[in-house]
Short mmCIF file of C-alpha atoms and ligand atoms in Angstrom, two decimals:
data_model
loop_
_atom_site.label_atom_id
_atom_site.label_comp_id
_atom_site.label_asym_id
_atom_site.label_seq_id
_atom_site.Cartn_x
_atom_site.Cartn_y
_atom_site.Cartn_z
CA UNK A 1 9.96 17.88 4.21
CA UNK A 2 12.54 15.04 6.18
CA UNK A 3 11.59 12.91 8.09
CA UNK A 4 12.87 9.40 9.94
CA UNK A 5 10.11 8.11 8.19
CA UNK A 6 11.81 9.56 4.44
CA UNK A 7 15.25 9.28 5.78
CA UNK A 8 14.52 5.81 5.71
CA UNK A 9 12.81 5.80 2.82
CA UNK A 10 16.27 7.53 0.44
CA UNK A 11 18.54 4.91 2.72
CA UNK A 12 19.72 8.25 4.38
CA UNK A 13 21.09 7.95 8.27
CA UNK A 14 18.87 8.10 10.73
CA UNK A 15 18.80 7.68 14.57
CA UNK A 16 16.17 5.36 14.87
CA UNK A 17 14.23 2.93 12.29
CA UNK A 18 10.51 4.47 12.11
CA UNK A 19 7.66 2.02 11.64
CA UNK A 20 3.75 1.83 10.35
CA UNK A 21 0.82 -1.02 9.95
CA UNK A 22 -0.53 -1.28 6.38
CA UNK A 23 -4.73 -0.68 7.16
CA UNK A 24 -3.74 1.09 10.60
CA UNK A 25 -6.13 2.64 10.04
CA UNK A 26 -9.58 1.27 10.66
CA UNK A 27 -11.65 -2.12 12.30
CA UNK A 28 -9.21 -3.06 14.92
CA UNK A 29 -9.49 0.89 16.22
CA UNK A 30 -13.04 0.93 18.42
CA UNK A 31 -13.30 4.88 17.56
CA UNK A 32 -13.23 4.14 14.15
CA UNK A 33 -16.14 0.71 14.63
CA UNK A 34 -18.05 3.88 16.63
CA UNK A 35 -18.29 5.76 13.40
CA UNK A 36 -18.49 3.23 10.97
CA UNK A 37 -22.55 2.85 13.05
CA UNK A 38 -22.83 6.75 11.59
CA UNK A 39 -20.73 6.17 8.15
CA UNK A 40 -20.58 3.26 5.94
CA UNK A 41 -17.12 2.63 4.29
CA UNK A 42 -17.97 5.01 0.88
CA UNK A 43 -19.31 7.65 2.89
CA UNK A 44 -16.17 7.52 4.92
CA UNK A 45 -13.68 7.31 2.34
CA UNK A 46 -15.62 10.00 -0.03
CA UNK A 47 -15.97 12.94 3.32
CA UNK A 48 -13.09 15.04 3.47
CA UNK A 49 -14.03 15.61 7.07
CA UNK A 50 -14.51 11.91 7.83
CA UNK A 51 -11.52 10.55 5.53
CA UNK A 52 -9.02 13.38 7.80
CA UNK A 53 -10.35 11.96 11.24
CA UNK A 54 -10.03 8.41 10.18
CA UNK A 55 -6.28 8.61 9.11
CA UNK A 56 -5.16 10.43 11.94
CA UNK A 57 -6.98 8.15 13.86
CA UNK A 58 -4.20 5.16 14.63
CA UNK A 59 -2.12 8.36 15.36
CA UNK A 60 -2.72 9.17 19.57
CA UNK A 61 -3.06 4.68 20.39
CA UNK A 62 -0.24 4.07 18.63
CA UNK A 63 2.56 6.64 17.70
CA UNK A 64 3.02 5.81 14.53
CA UNK A 65 5.60 7.68 12.20
CA UNK A 66 3.67 7.75 9.06
CA UNK A 67 -0.21 8.17 8.43
CA UNK A 68 -1.61 6.24 5.38
CA UNK A 69 -4.89 8.16 4.01
CA UNK A 70 -8.16 6.78 4.73
CA UNK A 71 -8.89 5.17 1.94
CA UNK A 72 -9.87 1.75 -0.67
CA UNK A 73 -7.21 1.30 -3.68
CA UNK A 74 -11.30 0.38 -5.55
CA UNK A 75 -11.72 3.97 -4.63
CA UNK A 76 -10.35 4.86 -8.65
CA UNK A 77 -13.49 1.57 -9.89
CA UNK A 78 -16.61 4.24 -9.81
CA UNK A 79 -15.31 6.84 -12.04
CA UNK A 80 -13.72 4.39 -14.24
CA UNK A 81 -17.33 3.43 -14.49
CA UNK A 82 -17.33 0.14 -12.41
CA UNK A 83 -20.03 -0.12 -9.27
CA UNK A 84 -18.41 -0.73 -6.31
CA UNK A 85 -19.73 -1.70 -2.67
CA UNK A 86 -18.72 -3.32 0.17
CA UNK A 87 -20.04 -5.57 2.48
CA UNK A 88 -16.82 -5.50 4.40
CA UNK A 89 -15.52 -7.25 1.37
CA UNK A 90 -16.14 -6.23 -2.43
CA UNK A 91 -18.56 -6.23 -4.65
CA UNK A 92 -18.86 -5.10 -8.18
CA UNK A 93 -22.00 -4.99 -9.75
CA UNK A 94 -20.43 -4.21 -13.41
CA UNK A 95 -17.07 -6.73 -13.60
CA UNK A 96 -15.18 -6.53 -16.95
CA UNK A 97 -15.38 -9.48 -18.59
CA UNK A 98 -14.03 -9.24 -22.36
CA UNK A 99 -12.32 -7.12 -24.64
CA UNK A 100 -15.15 -4.75 -25.71
CA UNK A 101 -15.42 -4.02 -21.84
CA UNK A 102 -12.10 -3.16 -21.50
CA UNK A 103 -11.86 -0.56 -24.55
CA UNK A 104 -14.92 1.61 -23.31
CA UNK A 105 -14.04 1.88 -19.90
CA UNK A 106 -13.80 5.57 -18.53
CA UNK A 107 -10.06 7.15 -18.73
CA UNK A 108 -11.10 10.16 -15.85
CA UNK A 109 -8.87 12.46 -14.96
CA UNK A 110 -8.13 12.01 -11.28
CA UNK A 111 -8.20 15.80 -10.68
CA UNK A 112 -11.34 16.47 -11.02
CA UNK A 113 -13.47 12.59 -10.02
CA UNK A 114 -11.00 12.66 -6.95
CA UNK A 115 -11.21 15.25 -5.45
CA UNK A 116 -11.52 14.78 -2.36
CA UNK A 117 -8.49 12.63 -1.90
CA UNK A 118 -7.24 15.36 -2.79
CA UNK A 119 -9.46 17.12 0.09
CA UNK A 120 -8.76 14.93 2.97
CA UNK A 121 -4.80 14.85 1.76
CA UNK A 122 -4.55 18.80 2.99
CA UNK A 123 -6.75 18.52 5.82
CA UNK A 124 -5.03 15.87 7.16
CA UNK A 125 -1.13 16.60 6.74
CA UNK A 126 -2.33 20.68 8.18
CA UNK A 127 -3.64 18.50 11.50
CA UNK A 128 -0.38 15.86 11.23
CA UNK A 129 3.06 16.90 13.30
CA UNK A 130 5.36 18.07 11.45
CA UNK A 131 8.24 15.16 11.98
CA UNK A 132 5.49 12.18 11.22
CA UNK A 133 5.09 10.96 7.00
CA UNK A 134 2.08 11.34 6.05
CA UNK A 135 1.55 8.04 3.06
CA UNK A 136 -0.71 8.11 0.37
CA UNK A 137 -1.40 4.67 -2.46
CA UNK A 138 -2.99 3.35 -4.90
CA UNK A 139 -3.30 -0.23 -6.41
CA UNK A 140 -1.38 -1.95 -8.68
CA UNK A 141 -2.63 -2.34 -11.76
CA UNK A 142 -2.51 -5.82 -11.57
CA UNK A 143 -4.45 -6.03 -8.23
CA UNK A 144 -6.83 -3.63 -9.61
CA UNK A 145 -7.75 -5.66 -12.68
CA UNK A 146 -7.95 -9.09 -10.39
CA UNK A 147 -11.37 -7.29 -9.18
CA UNK A 148 -12.10 -5.08 -11.73
CA UNK A 149 -12.74 -8.52 -13.64
CA UNK A 150 -14.37 -10.69 -10.77
CA UNK A 151 -17.06 -12.30 -11.87
CA UNK A 152 -16.74 -15.14 -9.04
CA UNK A 153 -17.87 -13.23 -5.57
CA UNK A 154 -15.37 -16.48 -4.35
CA UNK A 155 -12.05 -17.43 -3.51
CA UNK A 156 -8.78 -15.35 -5.16
CA UNK A 157 -7.16 -16.98 -7.63
CA UNK A 158 -8.70 -14.15 -10.06
CA UNK A 159 -9.40 -17.21 -12.67
CA UNK A 160 -10.86 -14.22 -14.99
CA UNK A 161 -7.27 -11.74 -14.82
CA UNK A 162 -6.08 -14.74 -15.54
CA UNK A 163 -6.88 -16.54 -18.39
CA UNK A 164 -7.64 -12.84 -20.14
CA UNK A 165 -3.69 -12.80 -19.74
CA UNK A 166 -3.37 -15.51 -22.46
CA UNK A 167 -6.38 -15.95 -24.04
CA UNK A 168 -6.35 -11.98 -24.77
CA UNK A 169 -2.95 -10.39 -25.05
CA UNK A 170 -4.08 -6.82 -26.74
CA UNK A 171 -6.81 -6.95 -24.56
CA UNK A 172 -4.39 -7.27 -21.35
CA UNK A 173 -2.17 -4.76 -21.91
CA UNK A 174 -5.00 -2.58 -22.44
CA UNK A 175 -6.34 -2.97 -19.62
CA UNK A 176 -3.02 -2.90 -17.75
CA UNK A 177 -2.30 -0.07 -20.02
CA UNK A 178 -5.01 2.05 -18.55
CA UNK A 179 -5.13 1.16 -15.08
CA UNK A 180 -1.28 3.07 -15.38
CA UNK A 181 -1.98 6.36 -16.82
CA UNK A 182 -5.25 6.10 -14.19
CA UNK A 183 -2.95 5.14 -11.18
CA UNK A 184 0.65 7.72 -12.56
CA UNK A 185 -2.28 11.02 -13.06
CA UNK A 186 -3.58 9.55 -8.98
CA UNK A 187 -0.54 9.45 -7.31
CA UNK A 188 0.36 13.25 -8.75
CA UNK A 189 -2.86 14.74 -7.42
CA UNK A 190 -2.12 12.69 -4.18
CA UNK A 191 1.94 14.91 -4.06
CA UNK A 192 0.47 18.15 -5.79
CA UNK A 193 -1.83 17.46 -2.39
CA UNK A 194 0.86 17.14 0.29
CA UNK A 195 1.80 13.30 1.06
CA UNK A 196 5.57 12.43 1.47
CA UNK A 197 5.44 9.42 0.42
CA UNK A 198 3.11 6.97 -2.22
CA UNK A 199 2.46 2.93 -1.93
CA UNK A 200 1.84 0.86 -5.01
CA UNK A 201 0.06 -2.02 -3.03
CA UNK A 202 0.02 -5.15 -5.22
CA UNK A 203 -1.62 -7.88 -2.50
CA UNK A 204 -2.29 -10.55 -5.96
CA UNK A 205 0.74 -10.15 -7.48
CA UNK A 206 2.77 -12.70 -6.86
CA UNK A 207 0.23 -15.01 -6.82
CA UNK A 208 1.04 -15.35 -10.52
CA UNK A 209 3.17 -17.63 -12.82
CA UNK A 210 6.75 -15.52 -12.97
CA UNK A 211 6.56 -14.94 -16.95
CA UNK A 212 2.86 -12.98 -16.44
CA UNK A 213 4.90 -10.48 -13.81
CA UNK A 214 7.00 -9.65 -16.46
CA UNK A 215 5.38 -8.90 -18.82
CA UNK A 216 1.64 -7.73 -16.65
CA UNK A 217 3.60 -6.34 -13.78
CA UNK A 218 6.66 -5.32 -13.46
CA UNK A 219 6.79 -3.07 -16.39
CA UNK A 220 3.32 -1.13 -15.94
CA UNK A 221 4.64 -1.01 -12.77
CA UNK A 222 8.23 0.65 -13.72
CA UNK A 223 5.92 3.22 -15.76
CA UNK A 224 3.61 4.14 -13.07
CA UNK A 225 6.71 6.15 -10.59
CA UNK A 226 8.86 6.80 -13.92
CA UNK A 227 6.01 9.08 -14.84
CA UNK A 228 5.98 9.85 -10.89
CA UNK A 229 9.63 10.66 -10.36
CA UNK A 230 8.77 12.59 -13.60
CA UNK A 231 6.14 14.50 -12.15
CA UNK A 232 8.83 14.68 -9.16
CA UNK A 233 11.90 15.65 -10.64
CA UNK A 234 9.39 18.97 -13.28
CA UNK A 235 7.67 20.43 -11.11
CA UNK A 236 8.07 18.94 -7.27
CA UNK A 237 11.97 19.42 -7.95
CA UNK A 238 12.60 20.33 -3.62
CA UNK A 239 11.13 18.07 -2.03
CA UNK A 240 11.73 14.27 -3.61
CA UNK A 241 8.91 11.74 -2.27
CA UNK A 242 9.78 7.96 -1.71
CA UNK A 243 7.63 5.11 -2.61
CA UNK A 244 7.17 2.13 -2.07
CA UNK A 245 6.06 -0.59 -4.33
CA UNK A 246 4.17 -3.78 -2.05
CA UNK A 247 4.10 -6.86 -3.39
CA UNK A 248 2.76 -10.48 -1.56
CA UNK A 249 4.80 -13.62 -2.02
CA UNK A 250 6.84 -13.07 -4.76
CA UNK A 251 9.99 -15.06 -3.96
CA UNK A 252 9.84 -16.35 -7.27
CA UNK A 253 10.55 -12.91 -8.75
CA UNK A 254 12.49 -10.96 -6.12
CA UNK A 255 15.23 -11.09 -8.51
CA UNK A 256 12.95 -9.11 -11.20
CA UNK A 257 11.99 -6.23 -8.02
CA UNK A 258 14.60 -4.04 -8.70
CA UNK A 259 13.73 -2.75 -12.32
CA UNK A 260 9.83 -1.22 -11.49
CA UNK A 261 12.62 1.52 -9.38
CA UNK A 262 11.17 2.01 -6.69
CA UNK A 263 13.02 3.59 -2.97
CA UNK A 264 11.88 0.33 -0.53
CA UNK A 265 10.06 -3.02 -1.29
CA UNK A 266 8.05 -3.51 0.74
CA UNK A 267 7.70 -8.00 2.52
CA UNK A 268 5.11 -10.13 3.67
CA UNK A 269 6.19 -12.45 6.47
CA UNK A 270 6.40 -15.21 4.43
CA UNK A 271 10.25 -15.05 4.06
CA UNK A 272 13.24 -13.52 6.38
CA UNK A 273 14.58 -9.98 5.56
CA UNK A 274 17.78 -11.42 4.96
CA UNK A 275 16.69 -13.40 2.79
CA UNK A 276 14.96 -10.29 0.83
CA UNK A 277 18.25 -8.66 1.87
CA UNK A 278 20.65 -11.14 -0.43
CA UNK A 279 18.11 -11.78 -3.63
CA UNK A 280 16.62 -8.68 -4.19
CA UNK A 281 18.80 -6.46 -6.35
CA UNK A 282 20.12 -2.76 -6.11
CA UNK A 283 19.98 -0.79 -2.72
CA UNK A 284 16.47 -0.44 -2.70
CA UNK A 285 14.96 0.12 1.59
CA UNK A 286 13.12 -2.65 2.79
CA UNK A 287 9.55 -2.25 4.73
CA UNK A 288 8.19 -4.93 7.09
CA UNK A 289 7.81 -7.92 7.71
CA UNK A 290 6.17 -8.83 11.64
CA UNK A 291 3.67 -11.10 10.65
CA UNK A 292 0.18 -9.69 12.50
CA UNK A 293 -0.21 -12.45 14.03
CA UNK A 294 1.74 -11.73 16.69
CA UNK A 295 0.63 -9.07 18.12
CA UNK A 296 -2.25 -11.48 18.91
CA UNK A 297 1.28 -13.06 21.39
CA UNK A 298 1.77 -11.85 25.33
CA UNK A 299 4.84 -9.32 25.25
CA UNK A 300 7.37 -11.53 25.63
CA UNK A 301 7.21 -12.38 22.64
CA UNK A 302 6.14 -9.02 20.59
CA UNK A 303 9.40 -7.90 22.42
CA UNK A 304 11.82 -10.98 21.02
CA UNK A 305 10.04 -11.16 17.51
CA UNK A 306 10.67 -7.65 17.27
CA UNK A 307 14.60 -7.53 17.92
CA UNK A 308 15.68 -10.39 15.67
CA UNK A 309 13.81 -8.76 12.59
CA UNK A 310 15.75 -5.49 13.62
CA UNK A 311 18.96 -7.54 14.25
CA UNK A 312 18.88 -8.29 10.50
CA UNK A 313 18.79 -5.68 8.82
CA UNK A 314 22.33 -4.07 8.24
CA UNK A 315 23.66 -1.01 9.49
CA UNK A 316 23.14 1.71 6.33
CA UNK A 317 20.33 -0.24 5.09
CA UNK A 318 17.15 2.39 5.00
CA UNK A 319 13.96 -0.08 6.52
CA UNK A 320 10.81 0.67 7.32
CA UNK A 321 9.64 -1.87 10.50
CA UNK A 322 5.77 -2.81 10.03
CA UNK A 323 3.65 -5.88 9.56
CA UNK A 324 3.84 -7.87 6.10
CA UNK A 325 -0.21 -7.65 5.17
CA UNK A 326 -2.32 -5.21 6.82
CA UNK A 327 -3.20 -5.47 11.23
CA UNK A 328 -6.43 -8.03 12.02
CA UNK A 329 -9.57 -6.73 12.87
CA UNK A 330 -9.20 -8.05 16.13
CA UNK A 331 -5.78 -7.19 17.28
CA UNK A 332 -5.40 -5.63 20.24
CA UNK A 333 -5.13 -2.30 20.28
CA UNK A 334 -2.58 -2.46 23.24
CA UNK A 335 -0.32 -5.28 21.43
CA UNK A 336 -0.27 -2.39 18.20
CA UNK A 337 1.20 0.49 20.24
CA UNK A 338 3.41 -1.81 22.34
CA UNK A 339 5.17 -2.80 19.07
CA UNK A 340 5.67 0.50 17.87
CA UNK A 341 7.30 1.24 20.83
CA UNK A 342 9.61 -1.86 21.65
CA UNK A 343 10.88 -0.98 17.54
CA UNK A 344 11.14 2.62 18.70
CA UNK A 345 12.98 1.21 22.36
CA UNK A 346 15.15 -1.44 20.33
CA UNK A 347 15.95 0.62 16.81
CA UNK A 348 17.49 3.40 19.25
CA UNK A 349 19.74 0.81 20.67
CA UNK A 350 20.80 -0.64 17.79
CA UNK A 351 21.57 2.97 15.96
CA UNK A 352 23.28 4.68 17.91
O1 CP3 B 401 -4.05 1.26 5.39
C1 CP3 B 401 -4.62 1.84 6.54
O2 CP3 B 401 -5.24 1.67 7.48
C2 CP3 B 401 -5.54 2.83 5.42
C3 CP3 B 401 -7.09 2.47 4.55
C4 CP3 B 401 -6.85 1.30 3.09
C5 CP3 B 401 -7.88 0.48 3.33
N1 CP3 B 401 -8.03 -0.63 2.03
C6 CP3 B 401 -8.66 -0.01 4.00
C7 CP3 B 401 -10.09 0.02 4.40
C8 CP3 B 401 -5.98 0.44 2.65
C9 CP3 B 401 -4.45 1.59 2.28
C10 CP3 B 401 -6.37 -0.55 1.48
C11 CP3 B 401 -5.15 -1.11 0.97
C12 CP3 B 401 -6.67 -2.24 0.46
N2 CP3 B 401 -7.87 -2.45 -0.40
C13 CP3 B 401 -5.49 -3.24 -0.01
C14 CP3 B 401 -4.57 -3.69 -0.56
C15 CP3 B 401 -3.69 -3.79 0.50
C16 CP3 B 401 -4.51 -5.30 1.07
O3 CP3 B 401 -4.90 -4.97 2.64
O4 CP3 B 401 -3.58 -6.09 0.98
C17 CP3 B 401 -6.74 -4.46 -1.15
C18 CP3 B 401 -6.43 -5.43 -1.68
C19 CP3 B 401 -8.30 -3.35 -0.42
C20 CP3 B 401 -9.42 -4.14 -1.53
C21 CP3 B 401 -10.13 -3.58 -0.25
N3 CP3 B 401 -11.42 -3.08 0.69
C22 CP3 B 401 -10.63 -5.64 0.90
C23 CP3 B 401 -10.79 -6.60 0.99
C24 CP3 B 401 -11.71 -4.78 1.64
C25 CP3 B 401 -12.18 -5.58 2.56
C26 CP3 B 401 -11.35 -7.26 3.40
C27 CP3 B 401 -10.93 -6.39 4.23
O5 CP3 B 401 -9.89 -6.76 4.26
O6 CP3 B 401 -10.81 -5.72 4.80
C28 CP3 B 401 -12.28 -3.72 1.92
C29 CP3 B 401 -12.40 -2.56 2.73
C30 CP3 B 401 -12.14 -1.96 2.97
N4 CP3 B 401 -10.62 -1.19 2.98
C31 CP3 B 401 -11.99 -1.74 5.04
C32 CP3 B 401 -10.95 -0.51 5.41
C33 CP3 B 401 -10.61 0.32 6.70
C34 CP3 B 401 -12.84 -2.65 5.36
C35 CP3 B 401 -13.81 -1.44 5.63
C36 CP3 B 401 -15.38 -1.81 6.52
O7 CP3 B 401 -14.87 -1.09 7.88
O8 CP3 B 401 -16.13 -1.92 6.66
#
């Protein structure tokens, strides 16, 4: 299925820039907060009718070009044998502490253990209009590994995983490779269920040193993407499905990102798209990168900042407009809707 979103991901010609927002199905929406009065977060993720309902919730009020499946990157932890709760941040009662814990992780089958995700995708896809894409996702091995090993509930230094990378490389590779296998299978199941694109979230990879990223991030993400693309070529050949790789704080490794084989690189707001396009090699499309805080500013400022991003992308280069990170819970819905309508209006002028 071709949509504005998939055309932009594959650098194809299109009439305007597609736009959606990371974390668009969530707490800034009053309808979501109302539903949350009745169900806890994990119940919503695991009940296909509820997950599909929340997936589609932003479509009417903000009208993005794509919906992202309502779920969480940490949904893979329970079948691995890790107990997780959200309060609202993730709380893990039995984090992985050593090599034997890593070797004991359950290498499960996403097809049966995460069947509720496929079911939510089928329902959401059937209710979404055909000009809008449905995006599936998973967490990248490093970002999942960072939560899985975290024993200190405070802070985001992830020293447990970081020290494992130096102290026990064999166990660290085993952990990343277990996650590569699980996430490849999980994305393939989502594609089988009908998503039109997938995003791999690597929120914490950019906080690691370059050598760690070279050894434990790029080759692992590249293997996931290779597995997914192989599946598409062999069994899904009539419709290619774009893969987006989101990495935050990654300026020190921009020159390595093409090695992942992703169709699209999604960047945060700390650098300009112009800078990213000159330092990221290859001809991948780019996604991003409005600062989420701009959605708290006046309409004039939102228009100015949207226009400034759109004008830096050269004609013909695939661009998917998005925020640099997730939408903030306090964001006025009206401003999010205005930003999206401005991306549509202004990019149409540029493409004409
Ligand atoms: O984008 C969407 O709207 C779709 C659903 C989605 C959620 N989480 C829902 C959610 C997606 C794509 C994610 C990804 C995710 N989850 C990431 C990667 C992207 C990023 O923002 O960096 C990460 C690191 C997580 C882990 C996670 N889940 C955290 C740190 C938290 C708590 C704090 C927070 O940012 O919300 C969650 C909980 C979570 N995931 C909520 C939602 C709507 C809040 C739960 C609630 O409503 O109480």
